[in-house]
Structure formats: structure tokens, C-alpha cells
Short mmCIF file of C-alpha atoms in Angstrom, two decimals:
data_model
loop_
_atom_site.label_atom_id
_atom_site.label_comp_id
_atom_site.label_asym_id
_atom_site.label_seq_id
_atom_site.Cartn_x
_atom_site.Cartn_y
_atom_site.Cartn_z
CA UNK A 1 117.69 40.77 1.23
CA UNK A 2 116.69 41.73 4.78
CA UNK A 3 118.57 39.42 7.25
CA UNK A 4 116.00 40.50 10.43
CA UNK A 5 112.35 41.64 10.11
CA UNK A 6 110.23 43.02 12.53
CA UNK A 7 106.38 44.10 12.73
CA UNK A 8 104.44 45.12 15.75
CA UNK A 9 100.79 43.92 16.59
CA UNK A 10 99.41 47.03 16.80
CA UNK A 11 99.56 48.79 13.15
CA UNK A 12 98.62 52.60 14.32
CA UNK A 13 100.98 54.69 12.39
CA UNK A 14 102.38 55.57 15.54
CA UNK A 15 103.72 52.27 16.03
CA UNK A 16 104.47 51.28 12.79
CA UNK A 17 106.95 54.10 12.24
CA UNK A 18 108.76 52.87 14.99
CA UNK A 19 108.87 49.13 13.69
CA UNK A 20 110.18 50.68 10.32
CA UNK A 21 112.57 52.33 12.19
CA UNK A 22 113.71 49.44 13.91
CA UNK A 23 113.67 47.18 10.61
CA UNK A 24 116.29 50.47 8.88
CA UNK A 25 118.72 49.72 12.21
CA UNK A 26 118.91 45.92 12.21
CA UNK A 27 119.52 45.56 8.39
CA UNK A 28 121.95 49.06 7.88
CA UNK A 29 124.21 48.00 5.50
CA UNK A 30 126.13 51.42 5.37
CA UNK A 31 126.91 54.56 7.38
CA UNK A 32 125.13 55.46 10.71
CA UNK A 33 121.55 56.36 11.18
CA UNK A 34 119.68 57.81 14.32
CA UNK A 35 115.71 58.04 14.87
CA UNK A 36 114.10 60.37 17.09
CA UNK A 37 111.21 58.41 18.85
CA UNK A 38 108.07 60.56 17.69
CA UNK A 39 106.34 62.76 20.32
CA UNK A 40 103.24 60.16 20.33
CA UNK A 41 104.52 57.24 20.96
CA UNK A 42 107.14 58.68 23.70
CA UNK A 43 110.54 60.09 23.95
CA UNK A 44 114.15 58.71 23.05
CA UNK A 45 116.47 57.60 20.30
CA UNK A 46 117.01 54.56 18.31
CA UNK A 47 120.69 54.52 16.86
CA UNK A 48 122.15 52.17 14.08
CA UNK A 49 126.16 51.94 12.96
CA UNK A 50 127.49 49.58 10.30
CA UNK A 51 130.86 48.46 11.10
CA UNK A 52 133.13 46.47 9.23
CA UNK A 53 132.85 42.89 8.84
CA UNK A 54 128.95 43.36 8.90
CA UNK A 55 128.78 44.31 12.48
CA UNK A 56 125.98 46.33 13.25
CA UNK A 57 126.17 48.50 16.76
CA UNK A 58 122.15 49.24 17.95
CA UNK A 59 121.87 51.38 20.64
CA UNK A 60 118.34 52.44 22.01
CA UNK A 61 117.35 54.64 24.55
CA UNK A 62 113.59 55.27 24.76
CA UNK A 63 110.54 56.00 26.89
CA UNK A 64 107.52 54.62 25.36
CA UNK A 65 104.16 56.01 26.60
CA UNK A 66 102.36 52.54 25.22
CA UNK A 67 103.75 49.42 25.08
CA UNK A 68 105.13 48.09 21.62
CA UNK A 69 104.47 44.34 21.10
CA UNK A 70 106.85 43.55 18.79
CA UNK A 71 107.89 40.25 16.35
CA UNK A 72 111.13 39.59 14.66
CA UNK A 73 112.56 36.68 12.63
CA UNK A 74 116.48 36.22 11.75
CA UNK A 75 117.09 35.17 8.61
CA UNK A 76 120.86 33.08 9.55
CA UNK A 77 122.76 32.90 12.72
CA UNK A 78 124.28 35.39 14.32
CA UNK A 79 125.91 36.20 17.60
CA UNK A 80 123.68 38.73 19.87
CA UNK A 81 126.07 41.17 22.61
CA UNK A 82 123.98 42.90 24.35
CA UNK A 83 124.13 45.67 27.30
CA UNK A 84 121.17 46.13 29.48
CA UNK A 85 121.90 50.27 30.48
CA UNK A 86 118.56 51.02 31.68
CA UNK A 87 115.88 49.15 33.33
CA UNK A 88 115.13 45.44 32.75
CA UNK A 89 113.94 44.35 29.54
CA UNK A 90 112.48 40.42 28.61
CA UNK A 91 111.85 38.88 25.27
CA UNK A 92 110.22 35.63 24.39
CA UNK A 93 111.76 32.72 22.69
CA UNK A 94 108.24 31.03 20.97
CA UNK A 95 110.87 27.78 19.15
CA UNK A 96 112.53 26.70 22.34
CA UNK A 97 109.38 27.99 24.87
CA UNK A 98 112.09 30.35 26.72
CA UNK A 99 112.14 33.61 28.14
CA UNK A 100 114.90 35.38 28.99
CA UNK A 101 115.45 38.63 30.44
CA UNK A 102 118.13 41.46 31.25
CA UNK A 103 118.26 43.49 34.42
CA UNK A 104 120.47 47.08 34.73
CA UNK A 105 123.99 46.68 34.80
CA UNK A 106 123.87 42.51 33.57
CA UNK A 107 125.13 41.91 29.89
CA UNK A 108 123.74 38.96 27.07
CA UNK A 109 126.27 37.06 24.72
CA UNK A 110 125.33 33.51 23.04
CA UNK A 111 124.67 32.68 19.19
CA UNK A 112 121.41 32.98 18.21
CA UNK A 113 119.89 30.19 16.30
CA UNK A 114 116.38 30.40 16.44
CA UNK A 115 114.79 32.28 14.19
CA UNK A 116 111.23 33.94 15.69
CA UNK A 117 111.48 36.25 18.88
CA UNK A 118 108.79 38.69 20.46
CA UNK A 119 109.42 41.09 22.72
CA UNK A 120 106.79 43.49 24.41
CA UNK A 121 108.61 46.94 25.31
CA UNK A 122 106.93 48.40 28.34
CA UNK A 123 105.11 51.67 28.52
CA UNK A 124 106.43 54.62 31.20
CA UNK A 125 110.63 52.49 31.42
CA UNK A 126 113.56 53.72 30.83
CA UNK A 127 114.45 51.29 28.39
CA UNK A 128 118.53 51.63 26.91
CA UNK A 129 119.88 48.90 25.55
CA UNK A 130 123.17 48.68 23.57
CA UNK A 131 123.44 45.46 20.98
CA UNK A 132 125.96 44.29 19.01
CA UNK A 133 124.98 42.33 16.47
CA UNK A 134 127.46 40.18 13.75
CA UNK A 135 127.60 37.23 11.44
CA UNK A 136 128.97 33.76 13.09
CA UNK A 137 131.74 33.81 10.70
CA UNK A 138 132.39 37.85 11.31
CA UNK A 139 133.05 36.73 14.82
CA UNK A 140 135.07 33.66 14.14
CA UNK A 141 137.52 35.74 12.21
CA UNK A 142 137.73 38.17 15.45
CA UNK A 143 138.22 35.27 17.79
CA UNK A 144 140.07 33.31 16.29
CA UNK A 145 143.15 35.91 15.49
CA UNK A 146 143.38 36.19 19.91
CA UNK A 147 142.82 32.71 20.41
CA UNK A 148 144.00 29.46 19.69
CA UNK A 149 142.13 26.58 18.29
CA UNK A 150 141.85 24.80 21.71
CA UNK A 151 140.34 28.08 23.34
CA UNK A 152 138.38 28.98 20.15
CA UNK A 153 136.88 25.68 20.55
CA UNK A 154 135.88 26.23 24.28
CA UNK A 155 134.87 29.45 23.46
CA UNK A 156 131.91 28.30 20.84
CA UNK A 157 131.03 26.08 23.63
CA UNK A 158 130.20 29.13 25.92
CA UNK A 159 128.36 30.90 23.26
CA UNK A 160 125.86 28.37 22.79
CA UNK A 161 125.00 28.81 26.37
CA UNK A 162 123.34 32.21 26.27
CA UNK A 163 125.35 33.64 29.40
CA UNK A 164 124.28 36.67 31.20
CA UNK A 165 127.24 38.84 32.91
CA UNK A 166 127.51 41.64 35.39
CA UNK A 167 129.00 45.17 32.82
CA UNK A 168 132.51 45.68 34.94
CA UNK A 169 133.61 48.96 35.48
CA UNK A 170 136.04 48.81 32.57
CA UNK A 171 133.76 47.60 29.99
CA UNK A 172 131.26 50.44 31.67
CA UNK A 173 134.08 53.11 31.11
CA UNK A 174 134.30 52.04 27.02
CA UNK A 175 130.42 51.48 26.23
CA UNK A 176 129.83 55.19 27.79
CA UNK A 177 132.80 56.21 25.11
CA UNK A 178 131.73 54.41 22.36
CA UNK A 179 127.90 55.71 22.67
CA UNK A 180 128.97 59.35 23.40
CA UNK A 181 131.89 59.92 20.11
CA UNK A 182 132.96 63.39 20.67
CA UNK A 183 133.16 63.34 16.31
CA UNK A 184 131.24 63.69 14.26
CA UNK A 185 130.93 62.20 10.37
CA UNK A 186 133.52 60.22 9.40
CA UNK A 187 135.73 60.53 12.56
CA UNK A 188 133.10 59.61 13.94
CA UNK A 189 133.00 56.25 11.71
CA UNK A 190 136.66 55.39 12.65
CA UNK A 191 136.28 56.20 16.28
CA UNK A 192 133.29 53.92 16.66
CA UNK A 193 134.72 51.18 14.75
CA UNK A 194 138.31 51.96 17.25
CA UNK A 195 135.71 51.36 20.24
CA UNK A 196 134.13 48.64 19.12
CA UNK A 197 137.08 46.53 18.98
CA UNK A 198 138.43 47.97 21.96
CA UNK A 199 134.78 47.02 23.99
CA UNK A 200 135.41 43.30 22.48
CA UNK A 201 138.88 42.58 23.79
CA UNK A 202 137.51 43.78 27.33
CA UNK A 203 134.48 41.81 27.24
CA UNK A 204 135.54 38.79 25.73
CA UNK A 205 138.46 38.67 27.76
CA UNK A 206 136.62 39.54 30.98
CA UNK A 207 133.69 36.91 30.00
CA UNK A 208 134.68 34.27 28.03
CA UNK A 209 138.41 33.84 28.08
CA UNK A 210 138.68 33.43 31.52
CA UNK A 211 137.62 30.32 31.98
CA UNK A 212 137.47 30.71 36.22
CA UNK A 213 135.00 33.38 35.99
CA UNK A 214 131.39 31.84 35.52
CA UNK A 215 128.01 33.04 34.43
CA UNK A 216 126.65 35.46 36.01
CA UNK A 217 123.51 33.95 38.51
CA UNK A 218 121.00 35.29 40.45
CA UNK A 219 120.54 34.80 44.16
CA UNK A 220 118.09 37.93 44.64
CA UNK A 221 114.37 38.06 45.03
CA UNK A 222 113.05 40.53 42.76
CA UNK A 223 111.78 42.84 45.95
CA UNK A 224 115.49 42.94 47.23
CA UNK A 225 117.19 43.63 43.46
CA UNK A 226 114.38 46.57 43.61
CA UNK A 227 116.34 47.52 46.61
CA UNK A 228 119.50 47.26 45.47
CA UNK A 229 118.48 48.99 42.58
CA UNK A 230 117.35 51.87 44.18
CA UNK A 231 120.52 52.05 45.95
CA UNK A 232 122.59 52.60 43.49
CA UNK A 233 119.98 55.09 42.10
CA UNK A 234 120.51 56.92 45.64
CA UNK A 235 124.19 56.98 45.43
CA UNK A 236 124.39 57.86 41.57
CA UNK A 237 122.22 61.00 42.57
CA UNK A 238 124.45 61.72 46.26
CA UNK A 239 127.85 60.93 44.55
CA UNK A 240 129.10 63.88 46.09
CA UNK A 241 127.95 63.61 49.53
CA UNK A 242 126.99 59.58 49.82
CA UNK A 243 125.13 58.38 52.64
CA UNK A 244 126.11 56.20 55.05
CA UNK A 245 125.90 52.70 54.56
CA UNK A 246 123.38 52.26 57.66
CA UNK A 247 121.35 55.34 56.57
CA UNK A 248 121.53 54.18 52.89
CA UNK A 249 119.86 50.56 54.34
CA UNK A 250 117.21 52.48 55.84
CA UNK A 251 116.19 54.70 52.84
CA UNK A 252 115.66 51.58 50.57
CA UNK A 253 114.10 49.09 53.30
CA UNK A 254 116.92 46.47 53.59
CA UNK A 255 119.03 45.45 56.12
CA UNK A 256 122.62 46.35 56.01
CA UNK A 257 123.78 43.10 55.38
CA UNK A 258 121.83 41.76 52.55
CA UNK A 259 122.28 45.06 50.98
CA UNK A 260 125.98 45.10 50.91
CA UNK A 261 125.75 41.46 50.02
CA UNK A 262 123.04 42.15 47.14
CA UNK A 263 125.42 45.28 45.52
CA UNK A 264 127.92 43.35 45.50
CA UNK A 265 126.17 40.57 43.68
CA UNK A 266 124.50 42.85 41.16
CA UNK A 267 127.41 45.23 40.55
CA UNK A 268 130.15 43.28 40.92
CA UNK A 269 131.91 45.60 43.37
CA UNK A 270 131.61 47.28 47.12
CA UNK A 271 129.35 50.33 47.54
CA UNK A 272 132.01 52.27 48.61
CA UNK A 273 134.12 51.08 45.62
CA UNK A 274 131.51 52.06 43.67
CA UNK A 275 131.32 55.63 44.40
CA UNK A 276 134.61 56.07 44.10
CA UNK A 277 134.53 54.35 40.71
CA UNK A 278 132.13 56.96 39.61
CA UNK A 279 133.09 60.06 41.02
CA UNK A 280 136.33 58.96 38.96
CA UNK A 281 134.67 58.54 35.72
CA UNK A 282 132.76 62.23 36.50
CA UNK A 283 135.92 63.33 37.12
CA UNK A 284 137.35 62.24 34.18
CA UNK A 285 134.80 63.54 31.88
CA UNK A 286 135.69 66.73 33.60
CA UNK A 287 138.85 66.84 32.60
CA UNK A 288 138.61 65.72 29.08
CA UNK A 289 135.58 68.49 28.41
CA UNK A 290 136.16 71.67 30.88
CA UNK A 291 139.08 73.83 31.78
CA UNK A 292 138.75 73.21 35.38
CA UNK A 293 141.78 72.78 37.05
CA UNK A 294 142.93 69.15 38.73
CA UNK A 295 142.21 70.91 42.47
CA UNK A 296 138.93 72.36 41.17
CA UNK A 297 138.05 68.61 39.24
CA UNK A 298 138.58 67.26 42.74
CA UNK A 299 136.71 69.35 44.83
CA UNK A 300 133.91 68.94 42.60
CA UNK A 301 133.68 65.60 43.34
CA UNK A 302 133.72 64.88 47.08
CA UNK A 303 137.54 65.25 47.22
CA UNK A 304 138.78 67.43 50.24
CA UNK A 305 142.07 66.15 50.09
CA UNK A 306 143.85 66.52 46.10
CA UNK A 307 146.66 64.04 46.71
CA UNK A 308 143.69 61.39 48.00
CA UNK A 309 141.84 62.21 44.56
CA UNK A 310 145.47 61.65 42.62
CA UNK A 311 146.08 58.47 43.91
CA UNK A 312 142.99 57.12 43.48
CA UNK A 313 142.38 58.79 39.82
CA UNK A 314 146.09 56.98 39.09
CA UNK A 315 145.06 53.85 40.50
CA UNK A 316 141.67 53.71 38.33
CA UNK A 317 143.47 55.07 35.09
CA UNK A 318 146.87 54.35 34.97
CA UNK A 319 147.80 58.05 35.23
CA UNK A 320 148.26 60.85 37.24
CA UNK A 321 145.40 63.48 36.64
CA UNK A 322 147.86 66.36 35.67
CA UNK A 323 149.75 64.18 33.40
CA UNK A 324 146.18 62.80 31.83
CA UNK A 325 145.13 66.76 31.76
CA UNK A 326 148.08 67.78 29.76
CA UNK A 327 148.07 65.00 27.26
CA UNK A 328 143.93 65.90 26.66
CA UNK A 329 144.00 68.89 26.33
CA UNK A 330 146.88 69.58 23.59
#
């Protein structure tokens, strides 16, 4: 029996193909799948993974050129993770009279009860969303072996609030692992499964466990998060060779303050943190893929100076990048 079904309001076969698809991902009951978004309806993938415990792992990353108006109902409770990777996506609660929506960079956890949802994705967005999705009692049994009964207790509590939260930097770090495995089969199987587990302890911990760290709220008009937005898309594509903070204010129509306020709010972390956050991660990759030396690895990424780039590459990591270079590349 099919635990989630979905159909679309439009039934072109265009459109219908991709409901199908989505109906094969939300009910996988073995193995992995992966469905290339056809060439007429847009670009981009829709992934599935079937994890122990009946966790399911949906990752989709598309481009549609029309929208998809789309209906689902849930068959029994379950508890909905989800990672909003790409631009901002809203769905429609028709039971409770909600909507709710998910901006780049904010996350979704809470138990999901009712049992009709629509959802129109957007034509011409670059829509990637990552979503865990597992039985209540699959998720009891997780919780419950880190917790005890007192914090399992508050911990339901939470989940029936539907909480949004900002994606830190080290739950960032294992999502962009777990959706690019470097194996391939059944490696691949155990390596996903390894991540998945590993992305829970983060998150919950981050989240949920520590009870002094609230839901994440907005204080942002939607023209300033546009701003901010396009920040960060300014820096992500300057990484190298950032602009300054007063030029960057300029370029996206904001004054200095409220932006450095407003990237803060959004991403949890200072712009200049930021970029050094990423051009760590970049270098990273580098060293885990290429056979660029640690010198080279730094002065690829902004780094004049190598023992600056050590320090901060052991500060993010835990390690120096030598040390991290050997051990990788054994």
C-alpha cells in the first residue's frame, strides 16, 4: 500500500510523468532511484534513497519551465526534515488553513499529521530541496537511544511545533556530502545511510536538543531578504576576491547596517565569516579530489599567506591541511 500519493491538476503527459515520478520517490521501499526531469517540462533531477528503518532521503533539484500544481495525501504520520538549498518554496495546508513556506539556507522539522497538502512548484526557480522523510516510531527509536525520557518528552513537544531553522555551517558541510557520495552502488548504500545518521546527530543536536536555541524567526521584509539574498549570491560568485562590505551594500541597494544585520539573521554568521567558511569548504573539496598541493589549494582560494590558510583550515576542521591531505589521499 502506498503511504503518500500525489497527482497534479494539469494531466499533460508532461506533467504526469513527473507526478509518477514523484509518487516512485515518496513510497521507495528499496534501493535508490534517480529521475531526469524531461526536456519539456524543464531541467533537473528528482532523487529517492530507502534507508533503514523506513527512512526515505528525497532530494530534488529542478527547473521547471511551467508550474506544477501538485496534491498529496499521507496515509499515517510521519516526521517531515526538510532543507530548503535553493530558492524559496511554499505549500498549502487545506485541514488547518496554513501556509507555510521555506526560504534558502532555513530548514523544516515537525510531525506531520494532516493528511492533504498542495503545493504549486514555480516555473523559471531554482528549486532544490532535500527531505527526509520517516515513520513516528522510526524516529522514536533514533531519539530515544540519545535521549532520556525527560528530553524525549520535550523533544515531541518541539516537533509538534513545525519549527523552521537557519542550515549551520556544519550541517551545510554533511548535506553537501551526503547528496554528492563519491560511490557508487552499494557503497554508495552504506555511505548514505553513514551520512544520514551523521546529518541527524548534528541537526537534532543543533535544533532540538538545545533547548536555549529557539526557532528560527523572521525580522526581514521580503525586499531586504531579496537583498541579502543577492549578497550572498555576490560573494558565492567573488569568493576569491570579495568585495568590500561598503561596496557589497551598494551593489545590492542596502545600507551597510541592515545588511550586515540581515546576513547575519538569515545565515546565521558574519559576512566575513562566511567567506571564509566557504573558501574552506572549496578548499577542502580540493584536497579530497585534486593533486594540488596545500600552497597551491591555498592560493587558489584567496590565501596569500599559507600559514593564515592552515590555521584557519585547522580551526574549521579539526586538522591541519597537510595532515588532512595525507590521510585522503592514501
Amino acid at each position: 500500500m502506498s503511504r503518500y500519493e500525489y497527482n497534479v491538476k494539469d494531466h499533460s503527459a508532461e506533467q504526469k510523468s513527473v507526478c509518477d515520478a514523484w509518487n516512485t520517490a515518496y513510497n521507495l521501499n528499496y534501493g535508490q532511484i534517480k529521475y531526469d526531469i524531461p526536456e519539456a517540462t524543464g531541467s533537473g533531477v528528482l532523487s529517492s534513497s530507502f534507508i533503514n528503518r523506513d527512512i526515505r532521503i528525497i532530494n530534488y533539484n529542478l527547473n521547471l519551465k511551467d508550474p506544477i500544481e501538485m496534491r498529496g495525501v499521507s496515509k499515517e504520520p510521519h516526521i517531515d526534515i526538510m532543507f530548503c538549498l535553493g530558492e524559496s518554496i511554499h505549500w498549502d495546508l487545506p485541514e488547518s488553513r496554513k501556509e507555510f513556506e521555506l526560504i534558502q539556507g532555513e530548514s523544516y522539522i515537525g510531525i506531520s499529521k494532516e493528511t492533504k497538502k498542495e503545493c504549486v512548484f514555480p516555473a523559471k526557480c531554482n528549486m532544490n530541496i532535500l527531505e527526509i522523510k520517516m515513520p513516528v516510531s522510526s524516529a522514536s527509536i533514533l531519539f530515544q537511544e540519545d535521549c532520556n525520557m525527560e528530553t524525549f518528552e520535550s523533544l515531541k513537544t518541539r516537533l509538534l511545533s513545525n519549527e523552521r531553522h537557519r542550515i549551520s555551517p556544519a550541517v551545510g558541510s554533511v548535506i553537501h556530502q551526503l547528496i554528492n557520495s563519491p560511490y557508487e552502488m552499494k557503497m554508495s548504500r552504506l555511505y548514505t545511510e553513514a551520512k544520514l545518521l551523521e546529518l541527524l546527530s548534528f541537526y537534532m543536536s543543533e535544533s532540538l536538543l538545545q533547548t536555549d536555541k529557539p526557532a528560527l524567526t523572521r525580522n526581514l521584509t521580503k525586499e531586504d531578504l531579496d537583498c541579502v539574498y543577492r549578497a550572498k549570491e555576490i560573494l558565492d560568485n567573488n569568493l576569491v576576491n570579495p568585495p568590500t562590505l561598503n561596496l557589497l551594500s551598494k551593489l545590492i541597494g542596502l545600507n551597510e547596517f541592515k545588511m550586515k544585520k540581515g546576513f547575519k539573521e538569515v545565515f546565521g554568521t558574519s559576512v566575513h565569516a562566511y567567506v571564509i567558511q566557504k573558501r574552506l569548504e572549496i578548499a577542502k573539496a580540493l584536497l579530497d579530489r585534486d593533486s594540488l598541493s596545500v600552497s597551491e589549494v591555498a592560493c587558489r582560494i584567496g590565501y596569500g599567506n599559507v600559514s593564515h590558510f592552515a590555521s584557519a583550515f585547522r580551526k574549521q576542521y579539526g586538522i591541519n591541511p597537510g595532515s588532512y591531505m595525507k590521510n585522503i589521499r592514501i
